[in-house]
């Protein structure tokens, strides 16, 4: 049985909840250039546009609900962890709140969160659900220096030290719905594998780093993940086919 499990989730786990993945034709991301809305340079050029982009996204996730894949991970964190005295950590690249809505605890949002705001003056971060703009005062220091609490391209993801420790320590690493092209997350499997972890990828198709994984399970996450988790909770392990 597995005692230390790390799960990495990406946009694919939320796709069936109606949140478009990064590289889709229907998503907000497709209507804007990444350099404009997901880099600091873009924010410095046009802060209003960037605030508006994330305001729209923050609003759009309000009505979205977790799907069976999110709910299965919550069962892994509660039922499996309790039954087998295991440690189950969820690390997500997602900026939505569907793991939290599903009841998962202590989720590490390595790329930040829509429902959080960051003050460039005091560097405080706090829960935030309203629209923001360059005129919004920070409720911690009063300065008008807020930015979306999103890790943009070229910035350092949050909690990397803790994540690396968990990866080196884990005996099972699971990656769900991520294309494997955004680093450092794309390299997590290699780190976990270097100390002997069993690594499983869930996706619709092979990701860019599929060959690093011990095993790949392909299909809709809402179907494949609950089936895998149910077996894990029942037996402490899973069949190899
Ligand atoms: P990505 O969009 O690059 O890739 C999504 C992956 O999910 C693809 O490999 C796709 O094949 C797979 N996928 C799609 N539907 C699936 C399903 N139903 N079941 C299983 N797999 C499915 O996403 P990424 O690798 O997470 O990187 C994108 C970046 O964009 C992340 O850093 C993230 O912060 C951001 N983003 C976040 C959200 C969100 O919060 N929900 C949405 C879009 C983008």
PDB file of C-alpha atoms and ligand atoms in Angstrom:
ATOM      1  CA  UNK A   1       0.000   0.000   0.000  1.00  0.00           C
ATOM      2  CA  UNK A   2       1.057   3.579  -0.616  1.00  0.00           C
ATOM      3  CA  UNK A   3       1.850   5.765   2.379  1.00  0.00           C
ATOM      4  CA  UNK A   4       2.799   9.065   0.777  1.00  0.00           C
ATOM      5  CA  UNK A   5       0.851  10.199  -2.239  1.00  0.00           C
ATOM      6  CA  UNK A   6       1.320  13.406  -4.210  1.00  0.00           C
ATOM      7  CA  UNK A   7      -1.270  14.401  -6.809  1.00  0.00           C
ATOM      8  CA  UNK A   8      -0.646  17.091  -9.414  1.00  0.00           C
ATOM      9  CA  UNK A   9      -3.699  18.454 -11.193  1.00  0.00           C
ATOM     10  CA  UNK A  10      -3.943  20.681 -14.273  1.00  0.00           C
ATOM     11  CA  UNK A  11      -6.634  22.377 -16.318  1.00  0.00           C
ATOM     12  CA  UNK A  12      -7.870  19.005 -17.676  1.00  0.00           C
ATOM     13  CA  UNK A  13      -9.418  17.995 -14.329  1.00  0.00           C
ATOM     14  CA  UNK A  14     -11.679  21.061 -14.423  1.00  0.00           C
ATOM     15  CA  UNK A  15     -12.570  20.811 -18.120  1.00  0.00           C
ATOM     16  CA  UNK A  16     -15.638  18.636 -17.477  1.00  0.00           C
ATOM     17  CA  UNK A  17     -16.835  21.203 -14.930  1.00  0.00           C
ATOM     18  CA  UNK A  18     -17.029  23.715 -17.768  1.00  0.00           C
ATOM     19  CA  UNK A  19     -13.753  25.587 -17.233  1.00  0.00           C
ATOM     20  CA  UNK A  20     -11.895  25.615 -20.559  1.00  0.00           C
ATOM     21  CA  UNK A  21      -8.317  24.283 -20.599  1.00  0.00           C
ATOM     22  CA  UNK A  22      -5.406  26.529 -21.445  1.00  0.00           C
ATOM     23  CA  UNK A  23      -5.108  25.578 -25.080  1.00  0.00           C
ATOM     24  CA  UNK A  24      -8.753  25.444 -26.129  1.00  0.00           C
ATOM     25  CA  UNK A  25     -10.652  27.408 -28.698  1.00  0.00           C
ATOM     26  CA  UNK A  26     -13.460  28.457 -26.372  1.00  0.00           C
ATOM     27  CA  UNK A  27     -11.566  29.690 -23.331  1.00  0.00           C
ATOM     28  CA  UNK A  28     -10.832  33.224 -22.239  1.00  0.00           C
ATOM     29  CA  UNK A  29      -7.168  32.408 -22.746  1.00  0.00           C
ATOM     30  CA  UNK A  30      -7.738  32.045 -26.493  1.00  0.00           C
ATOM     31  CA  UNK A  31      -9.196  35.534 -26.799  1.00  0.00           C
ATOM     32  CA  UNK A  32      -6.082  37.197 -25.395  1.00  0.00           C
ATOM     33  CA  UNK A  33      -2.352  36.844 -25.991  1.00  0.00           C
ATOM     34  CA  UNK A  34      -0.516  35.086 -23.165  1.00  0.00           C
ATOM     35  CA  UNK A  35       2.096  37.869 -23.183  1.00  0.00           C
ATOM     36  CA  UNK A  36      -0.652  40.411 -22.509  1.00  0.00           C
ATOM     37  CA  UNK A  37      -2.496  38.690 -19.652  1.00  0.00           C
ATOM     38  CA  UNK A  38      -0.061  36.179 -18.154  1.00  0.00           C
ATOM     39  CA  UNK A  39       3.233  38.035 -17.840  1.00  0.00           C
ATOM     40  CA  UNK A  40       4.345  40.860 -15.554  1.00  0.00           C
ATOM     41  CA  UNK A  41       5.318  42.878 -18.629  1.00  0.00           C
ATOM     42  CA  UNK A  42       1.731  42.647 -19.864  1.00  0.00           C
ATOM     43  CA  UNK A  43       0.456  43.884 -16.494  1.00  0.00           C
ATOM     44  CA  UNK A  44       2.950  46.761 -16.481  1.00  0.00           C
ATOM     45  CA  UNK A  45       1.801  47.744 -19.996  1.00  0.00           C
ATOM     46  CA  UNK A  46      -1.930  47.600 -19.333  1.00  0.00           C
ATOM     47  CA  UNK A  47      -2.955  46.863 -15.748  1.00  0.00           C
ATOM     48  CA  UNK A  48      -6.615  47.557 -16.437  1.00  0.00           C
ATOM     49  CA  UNK A  49      -6.824  44.930 -19.152  1.00  0.00           C
ATOM     50  CA  UNK A  50      -5.189  42.334 -16.882  1.00  0.00           C
ATOM     51  CA  UNK A  51      -7.413  43.139 -13.875  1.00  0.00           C
ATOM     52  CA  UNK A  52     -10.476  42.893 -16.141  1.00  0.00           C
ATOM     53  CA  UNK A  53      -9.340  39.568 -17.588  1.00  0.00           C
ATOM     54  CA  UNK A  54      -9.037  37.947 -14.139  1.00  0.00           C
ATOM     55  CA  UNK A  55     -12.184  39.721 -12.842  1.00  0.00           C
ATOM     56  CA  UNK A  56     -14.104  38.039 -15.636  1.00  0.00           C
ATOM     57  CA  UNK A  57     -12.562  34.675 -14.870  1.00  0.00           C
ATOM     58  CA  UNK A  58     -13.175  35.070 -11.103  1.00  0.00           C
ATOM     59  CA  UNK A  59     -16.834  35.725 -11.851  1.00  0.00           C
ATOM     60  CA  UNK A  60     -17.082  32.830 -14.287  1.00  0.00           C
ATOM     61  CA  UNK A  61     -15.901  30.193 -11.781  1.00  0.00           C
ATOM     62  CA  UNK A  62     -18.530  31.163  -9.178  1.00  0.00           C
ATOM     63  CA  UNK A  63     -21.143  28.936 -10.754  1.00  0.00           C
ATOM     64  CA  UNK A  64     -18.825  26.025 -11.589  1.00  0.00           C
ATOM     65  CA  UNK A  65     -19.092  22.816  -9.606  1.00  0.00           C
ATOM     66  CA  UNK A  66     -16.540  20.067  -8.946  1.00  0.00           C
ATOM     67  CA  UNK A  67     -16.896  16.899 -11.024  1.00  0.00           C
ATOM     68  CA  UNK A  68     -16.412  13.251  -9.948  1.00  0.00           C
ATOM     69  CA  UNK A  69     -12.618  13.498 -10.410  1.00  0.00           C
ATOM     70  CA  UNK A  70     -12.313  16.336  -7.850  1.00  0.00           C
ATOM     71  CA  UNK A  71     -14.647  14.478  -5.496  1.00  0.00           C
ATOM     72  CA  UNK A  72     -12.619  11.258  -5.815  1.00  0.00           C
ATOM     73  CA  UNK A  73      -9.446  13.090  -4.760  1.00  0.00           C
ATOM     74  CA  UNK A  74     -11.254  14.324  -1.661  1.00  0.00           C
ATOM     75  CA  UNK A  75     -12.098  10.688  -0.825  1.00  0.00           C
ATOM     76  CA  UNK A  76      -8.437   9.811  -1.276  1.00  0.00           C
ATOM     77  CA  UNK A  77      -7.511  12.573   1.162  1.00  0.00           C
ATOM     78  CA  UNK A  78     -10.098  11.518   3.728  1.00  0.00           C
ATOM     79  CA  UNK A  79     -11.068   7.808   3.419  1.00  0.00           C
ATOM     80  CA  UNK A  80      -7.806   6.420   2.038  1.00  0.00           C
ATOM     81  CA  UNK A  81      -5.596   8.553   4.283  1.00  0.00           C
ATOM     82  CA  UNK A  82      -7.559   7.478   7.350  1.00  0.00           C
ATOM     83  CA  UNK A  83      -7.793   3.781   6.480  1.00  0.00           C
ATOM     84  CA  UNK A  84      -4.091   3.378   5.607  1.00  0.00           C
ATOM     85  CA  UNK A  85      -2.555   6.110   7.799  1.00  0.00           C
ATOM     86  CA  UNK A  86      -1.335   7.807   4.643  1.00  0.00           C
ATOM     87  CA  UNK A  87      -0.374  11.338   3.715  1.00  0.00           C
ATOM     88  CA  UNK A  88      -2.152  12.623   0.587  1.00  0.00           C
ATOM     89  CA  UNK A  89      -1.091  15.980  -0.845  1.00  0.00           C
ATOM     90  CA  UNK A  90      -2.850  17.775  -3.679  1.00  0.00           C
ATOM     91  CA  UNK A  91      -0.786  20.235  -5.702  1.00  0.00           C
ATOM     92  CA  UNK A  92      -2.668  22.091  -8.403  1.00  0.00           C
ATOM     93  CA  UNK A  93      -1.653  24.323 -11.275  1.00  0.00           C
ATOM     94  CA  UNK A  94      -5.267  25.438 -11.440  1.00  0.00           C
ATOM     95  CA  UNK A  95      -6.353  28.835 -10.284  1.00  0.00           C
ATOM     96  CA  UNK A  96      -9.981  27.779  -9.820  1.00  0.00           C
ATOM     97  CA  UNK A  97     -11.476  26.656  -6.491  1.00  0.00           C
ATOM     98  CA  UNK A  98     -12.989  23.307  -7.476  1.00  0.00           C
ATOM     99  CA  UNK A  99     -10.772  21.206  -5.183  1.00  0.00           C
ATOM    100  CA  UNK A 100     -11.914  23.373  -2.266  1.00  0.00           C
ATOM    101  CA  UNK A 101     -15.548  23.162  -3.371  1.00  0.00           C
ATOM    102  CA  UNK A 102     -15.110  19.373  -3.454  1.00  0.00           C
ATOM    103  CA  UNK A 103     -13.949  19.479   0.165  1.00  0.00           C
ATOM    104  CA  UNK A 104     -10.223  18.863  -0.311  1.00  0.00           C
ATOM    105  CA  UNK A 105      -7.942  20.320   2.345  1.00  0.00           C
ATOM    106  CA  UNK A 106      -4.604  22.143   2.267  1.00  0.00           C
ATOM    107  CA  UNK A 107      -4.480  22.245  -1.516  1.00  0.00           C
ATOM    108  CA  UNK A 108      -1.230  23.777  -2.730  1.00  0.00           C
ATOM    109  CA  UNK A 109      -2.037  26.291  -5.480  1.00  0.00           C
ATOM    110  CA  UNK A 110       1.389  26.562  -7.046  1.00  0.00           C
ATOM    111  CA  UNK A 111       0.187  29.038  -9.714  1.00  0.00           C
ATOM    112  CA  UNK A 112      -1.909  31.164  -7.351  1.00  0.00           C
ATOM    113  CA  UNK A 113      -5.687  31.528  -7.079  1.00  0.00           C
ATOM    114  CA  UNK A 114      -8.415  33.636  -8.613  1.00  0.00           C
ATOM    115  CA  UNK A 115      -9.990  34.004  -5.171  1.00  0.00           C
ATOM    116  CA  UNK A 116      -6.875  35.610  -3.732  1.00  0.00           C
ATOM    117  CA  UNK A 117      -5.202  38.983  -4.281  1.00  0.00           C
ATOM    118  CA  UNK A 118      -1.591  40.088  -3.896  1.00  0.00           C
ATOM    119  CA  UNK A 119      -0.381  43.545  -2.836  1.00  0.00           C
ATOM    120  CA  UNK A 120       2.789  44.646  -4.596  1.00  0.00           C
ATOM    121  CA  UNK A 121       3.470  47.165  -1.807  1.00  0.00           C
ATOM    122  CA  UNK A 122       3.233  45.043   1.363  1.00  0.00           C
ATOM    123  CA  UNK A 123       3.421  41.645  -0.414  1.00  0.00           C
ATOM    124  CA  UNK A 124       0.390  40.518   1.574  1.00  0.00           C
ATOM    125  CA  UNK A 125      -1.947  37.937   0.005  1.00  0.00           C
ATOM    126  CA  UNK A 126      -5.513  37.508   1.134  1.00  0.00           C
ATOM    127  CA  UNK A 127      -8.806  35.906   0.141  1.00  0.00           C
ATOM    128  CA  UNK A 128     -10.600  38.068  -2.367  1.00  0.00           C
ATOM    129  CA  UNK A 129     -13.868  37.638  -4.269  1.00  0.00           C
ATOM    130  CA  UNK A 130     -14.600  41.078  -5.762  1.00  0.00           C
ATOM    131  CA  UNK A 131     -13.440  42.882  -8.873  1.00  0.00           C
ATOM    132  CA  UNK A 132     -10.015  44.507  -8.582  1.00  0.00           C
ATOM    133  CA  UNK A 133      -8.482  47.493 -10.363  1.00  0.00           C
ATOM    134  CA  UNK A 134      -5.486  49.801 -10.024  1.00  0.00           C
ATOM    135  CA  UNK A 135      -7.671  51.973  -7.765  1.00  0.00           C
ATOM    136  CA  UNK A 136      -8.545  49.251  -5.269  1.00  0.00           C
ATOM    137  CA  UNK A 137      -6.912  49.736  -1.879  1.00  0.00           C
ATOM    138  CA  UNK A 138      -5.102  46.856  -0.214  1.00  0.00           C
ATOM    139  CA  UNK A 139      -7.072  45.996   2.919  1.00  0.00           C
ATOM    140  CA  UNK A 140      -3.800  45.193   4.729  1.00  0.00           C
ATOM    141  CA  UNK A 141      -1.733  48.345   4.032  1.00  0.00           C
ATOM    142  CA  UNK A 142      -4.122  50.720   2.257  1.00  0.00           C
ATOM    143  CA  UNK A 143      -1.924  51.187  -0.817  1.00  0.00           C
ATOM    144  CA  UNK A 144      -3.391  51.009  -4.286  1.00  0.00           C
ATOM    145  CA  UNK A 145      -1.005  48.321  -5.452  1.00  0.00           C
ATOM    146  CA  UNK A 146      -3.068  45.188  -5.944  1.00  0.00           C
ATOM    147  CA  UNK A 147      -2.485  42.632  -8.678  1.00  0.00           C
ATOM    148  CA  UNK A 148      -4.156  39.276  -9.378  1.00  0.00           C
ATOM    149  CA  UNK A 149      -2.562  36.592  -7.187  1.00  0.00           C
ATOM    150  CA  UNK A 150      -1.579  34.537 -10.204  1.00  0.00           C
ATOM    151  CA  UNK A 151       1.904  33.233 -10.938  1.00  0.00           C
ATOM    152  CA  UNK A 152       2.635  34.530 -14.424  1.00  0.00           C
ATOM    153  CA  UNK A 153       5.129  33.164 -16.930  1.00  0.00           C
ATOM    154  CA  UNK A 154       8.648  33.939 -15.733  1.00  0.00           C
ATOM    155  CA  UNK A 155       7.602  34.105 -12.046  1.00  0.00           C
ATOM    156  CA  UNK A 156       8.434  31.587  -9.326  1.00  0.00           C
ATOM    157  CA  UNK A 157       5.583  29.206  -8.426  1.00  0.00           C
ATOM    158  CA  UNK A 158       4.444  29.169  -4.795  1.00  0.00           C
ATOM    159  CA  UNK A 159       5.629  26.664  -2.184  1.00  0.00           C
ATOM    160  CA  UNK A 160       8.251  24.990  -4.378  1.00  0.00           C
ATOM    161  CA  UNK A 161      10.370  23.976  -1.378  1.00  0.00           C
ATOM    162  CA  UNK A 162       7.479  22.103   0.242  1.00  0.00           C
ATOM    163  CA  UNK A 163       6.424  20.563  -3.080  1.00  0.00           C
ATOM    164  CA  UNK A 164       9.939  19.267  -3.784  1.00  0.00           C
ATOM    165  CA  UNK A 165      10.167  17.751  -0.321  1.00  0.00           C
ATOM    166  CA  UNK A 166       6.832  15.982  -0.827  1.00  0.00           C
ATOM    167  CA  UNK A 167       7.922  14.742  -4.263  1.00  0.00           C
ATOM    168  CA  UNK A 168      11.230  13.318  -3.006  1.00  0.00           C
ATOM    169  CA  UNK A 169       9.347  11.634  -0.162  1.00  0.00           C
ATOM    170  CA  UNK A 170       6.354  10.149  -2.006  1.00  0.00           C
ATOM    171  CA  UNK A 171       5.833   6.538  -3.068  1.00  0.00           C
ATOM    172  CA  UNK A 172       2.981   7.320  -5.498  1.00  0.00           C
ATOM    173  CA  UNK A 173       2.842  10.318  -7.800  1.00  0.00           C
ATOM    174  CA  UNK A 174      -0.338  10.950  -9.799  1.00  0.00           C
ATOM    175  CA  UNK A 175      -0.694  13.571 -12.506  1.00  0.00           C
ATOM    176  CA  UNK A 176      -4.167  14.457 -13.823  1.00  0.00           C
ATOM    177  CA  UNK A 177      -5.115  16.598 -16.824  1.00  0.00           C
ATOM    178  CA  UNK A 178      -1.911  18.431 -17.469  1.00  0.00           C
ATOM    179  CA  UNK A 179      -0.216  18.783 -20.839  1.00  0.00           C
ATOM    180  CA  UNK A 180       3.316  18.500 -19.432  1.00  0.00           C
ATOM    181  CA  UNK A 181       4.682  21.566 -21.169  1.00  0.00           C
ATOM    182  CA  UNK A 182       4.648  24.113 -18.332  1.00  0.00           C
ATOM    183  CA  UNK A 183       7.699  23.786 -16.047  1.00  0.00           C
ATOM    184  CA  UNK A 184       8.507  23.195 -13.235  1.00  0.00           C
ATOM    185  CA  UNK A 185       5.295  21.107 -12.892  1.00  0.00           C
ATOM    186  CA  UNK A 186       6.165  19.127 -16.034  1.00  0.00           C
ATOM    187  CA  UNK A 187       9.326  17.911 -14.252  1.00  0.00           C
ATOM    188  CA  UNK A 188       7.587  16.668 -11.060  1.00  0.00           C
ATOM    189  CA  UNK A 189       7.302  13.093 -12.325  1.00  0.00           C
ATOM    190  CA  UNK A 190      11.074  12.894 -12.869  1.00  0.00           C
ATOM    191  CA  UNK A 191      11.718  14.145  -9.336  1.00  0.00           C
ATOM    192  CA  UNK A 192       9.298  11.627  -7.770  1.00  0.00           C
ATOM    193  CA  UNK A 193      10.642   8.802  -9.925  1.00  0.00           C
ATOM    194  CA  UNK A 194      14.247   9.547  -8.952  1.00  0.00           C
ATOM    195  CA  UNK A 195      13.537   8.226  -5.458  1.00  0.00           C
ATOM    196  CA  UNK A 196      11.488   5.254  -6.643  1.00  0.00           C
ATOM    197  CA  UNK A 197       7.897   6.508  -6.684  1.00  0.00           C
ATOM    198  CA  UNK A 198       5.327   4.764  -8.877  1.00  0.00           C
ATOM    199  CA  UNK A 199       4.078   7.433 -11.315  1.00  0.00           C
ATOM    200  CA  UNK A 200       0.668   7.418 -13.008  1.00  0.00           C
ATOM    201  CA  UNK A 201      -0.579   9.887 -15.592  1.00  0.00           C
ATOM    202  CA  UNK A 202      -4.294  10.484 -16.290  1.00  0.00           C
ATOM    203  CA  UNK A 203      -5.148  12.359 -19.470  1.00  0.00           C
ATOM    204  CA  UNK A 204      -7.258  12.169 -22.602  1.00  0.00           C
ATOM    205  CA  UNK A 205      -4.074  11.412 -24.520  1.00  0.00           C
ATOM    206  CA  UNK A 206      -0.361  11.006 -23.840  1.00  0.00           C
ATOM    207  CA  UNK A 207       1.124  14.226 -22.468  1.00  0.00           C
ATOM    208  CA  UNK A 208       4.465  15.670 -23.554  1.00  0.00           C
ATOM    209  CA  UNK A 209       6.168  13.880 -20.647  1.00  0.00           C
ATOM    210  CA  UNK A 210       4.188  10.604 -20.816  1.00  0.00           C
ATOM    211  CA  UNK A 211       7.308   8.462 -21.299  1.00  0.00           C
ATOM    212  CA  UNK A 212       8.543   9.414 -17.800  1.00  0.00           C
ATOM    213  CA  UNK A 213       5.528   7.764 -16.141  1.00  0.00           C
ATOM    214  CA  UNK A 214       5.331   4.152 -14.995  1.00  0.00           C
ATOM    215  CA  UNK A 215       1.797   3.983 -16.321  1.00  0.00           C
ATOM    216  CA  UNK A 216      -0.733   6.045 -18.272  1.00  0.00           C
ATOM    217  CA  UNK A 217      -4.520   5.837 -17.962  1.00  0.00           C
ATOM    218  CA  UNK A 218      -6.280   7.576 -20.835  1.00  0.00           C
ATOM    219  CA  UNK A 219      -9.877   8.747 -20.943  1.00  0.00           C
ATOM    220  CA  UNK A 220     -12.092  11.331 -19.240  1.00  0.00           C
ATOM    221  CA  UNK A 221     -10.806  12.148 -15.756  1.00  0.00           C
ATOM    222  CA  UNK A 222     -14.380  12.084 -14.398  1.00  0.00           C
ATOM    223  CA  UNK A 223     -14.481   8.367 -15.202  1.00  0.00           C
ATOM    224  CA  UNK A 224     -10.894   7.125 -14.870  1.00  0.00           C
ATOM    225  CA  UNK A 225      -9.956   8.882 -11.625  1.00  0.00           C
ATOM    226  CA  UNK A 226     -12.958   7.723  -9.505  1.00  0.00           C
ATOM    227  CA  UNK A 227     -12.457   4.111 -10.688  1.00  0.00           C
ATOM    228  CA  UNK A 228      -8.759   4.224  -9.740  1.00  0.00           C
ATOM    229  CA  UNK A 229      -9.460   5.866  -6.380  1.00  0.00           C
ATOM    230  CA  UNK A 230     -12.221   3.375  -5.504  1.00  0.00           C
ATOM    231  CA  UNK A 231      -9.830   0.460  -6.055  1.00  0.00           C
ATOM    232  CA  UNK A 232      -7.106   2.191  -4.072  1.00  0.00           C
ATOM    233  CA  UNK A 233      -9.435   2.795  -1.127  1.00  0.00           C
ATOM    234  CA  UNK A 234     -10.730  -0.776  -1.228  1.00  0.00           C
ATOM    235  CA  UNK A 235      -7.413  -2.603  -1.543  1.00  0.00           C
ATOM    236  CA  UNK A 236      -4.624  -0.149  -0.752  1.00  0.00           C
ATOM    237  CA  UNK A 237      -3.225  -0.705  -4.236  1.00  0.00           C
ATOM    238  CA  UNK A 238      -4.373  -1.150  -7.862  1.00  0.00           C
ATOM    239  CA  UNK A 239      -4.237  -3.742 -10.612  1.00  0.00           C
ATOM    240  CA  UNK A 240      -1.534  -3.248 -13.222  1.00  0.00           C
ATOM    241  CA  UNK A 241      -3.513  -3.622 -16.461  1.00  0.00           C
TER     242      UNK A 241
HETATM  243  P1  LIG B   1      -3.330  22.589 -20.456  1.00  0.00           P
HETATM  244  O1  LIG B   1      -4.532  23.322 -20.878  1.00  0.00           O
HETATM  245  O2  LIG B   1      -2.041  22.915 -21.092  1.00  0.00           O
HETATM  246  O3  LIG B   1      -3.583  21.032 -20.697  1.00  0.00           O
HETATM  247  C1  LIG B   1      -4.749  20.393 -20.282  1.00  0.00           C
HETATM  248  C2  LIG B   1      -4.531  18.902 -20.392  1.00  0.00           C
HETATM  249  O4  LIG B   1      -5.690  18.255 -19.883  1.00  0.00           O
HETATM  250  C3  LIG B   1      -4.325  18.402 -21.828  1.00  0.00           C
HETATM  251  O5  LIG B   1      -3.200  17.552 -21.852  1.00  0.00           O
HETATM  252  C4  LIG B   1      -5.618  17.660 -22.144  1.00  0.00           C
HETATM  253  O6  LIG B   1      -5.383  16.533 -22.989  1.00  0.00           O
HETATM  254  C5  LIG B   1      -6.065  17.212 -20.756  1.00  0.00           C
HETATM  255  N1  LIG B   1      -7.520  17.051 -20.631  1.00  0.00           N
HETATM  256  C6  LIG B   1      -8.500  17.825 -21.153  1.00  0.00           C
HETATM  257  N2  LIG B   1      -9.711  17.387 -20.790  1.00  0.00           N
HETATM  258  C7  LIG B   1      -9.497  16.298 -20.009  1.00  0.00           C
HETATM  259  C8  LIG B   1     -10.358  15.395 -19.330  1.00  0.00           C
HETATM  260  N3  LIG B   1     -11.693  15.528 -19.365  1.00  0.00           N
HETATM  261  N4  LIG B   1      -9.806  14.377 -18.616  1.00  0.00           N
HETATM  262  C9  LIG B   1      -8.456  14.221 -18.566  1.00  0.00           C
HETATM  263  N5  LIG B   1      -7.583  15.057 -19.191  1.00  0.00           N
HETATM  264  C10 LIG B   1      -8.097  16.074 -19.892  1.00  0.00           C
HETATM  265  O7  LIG B   1      -3.268  22.703 -18.880  1.00  0.00           O
HETATM  266  P2  LIG B   1      -2.068  22.683 -17.823  1.00  0.00           P
HETATM  267  O8  LIG B   1      -1.083  21.636 -18.195  1.00  0.00           O
HETATM  268  O9  LIG B   1      -2.709  22.637 -16.494  1.00  0.00           O
HETATM  269  O10 LIG B   1      -1.321  24.087 -17.992  1.00  0.00           O
HETATM  270  C11 LIG B   1      -2.063  25.256 -18.207  1.00  0.00           C
HETATM  271  C12 LIG B   1      -1.782  26.439 -17.288  1.00  0.00           C
HETATM  272  O11 LIG B   1      -2.904  27.328 -17.444  1.00  0.00           O
HETATM  273  C13 LIG B   1      -1.733  26.074 -15.815  1.00  0.00           C
HETATM  274  O12 LIG B   1      -0.587  26.612 -15.300  1.00  0.00           O
HETATM  275  C14 LIG B   1      -2.948  26.764 -15.164  1.00  0.00           C
HETATM  276  O13 LIG B   1      -2.539  27.658 -14.151  1.00  0.00           O
HETATM  277  C15 LIG B   1      -3.597  27.613 -16.222  1.00  0.00           C
HETATM  278  N6  LIG B   1      -5.056  27.287 -16.387  1.00  0.00           N
HETATM  279  C16 LIG B   1      -5.832  27.002 -15.302  1.00  0.00           C
HETATM  280  C17 LIG B   1      -7.176  26.671 -15.470  1.00  0.00           C
HETATM  281  C18 LIG B   1      -8.013  26.367 -14.234  1.00  0.00           C
HETATM  282  O14 LIG B   1      -7.718  26.887 -13.169  1.00  0.00           O
HETATM  283  N7  LIG B   1      -9.032  25.514 -14.344  1.00  0.00           N
HETATM  284  C19 LIG B   1      -7.737  26.631 -16.742  1.00  0.00           C
HETATM  285  C20 LIG B   1      -6.917  26.950 -17.840  1.00  0.00           C
HETATM  286  C21 LIG B   1      -5.574  27.279 -17.649  1.00  0.00           C
END
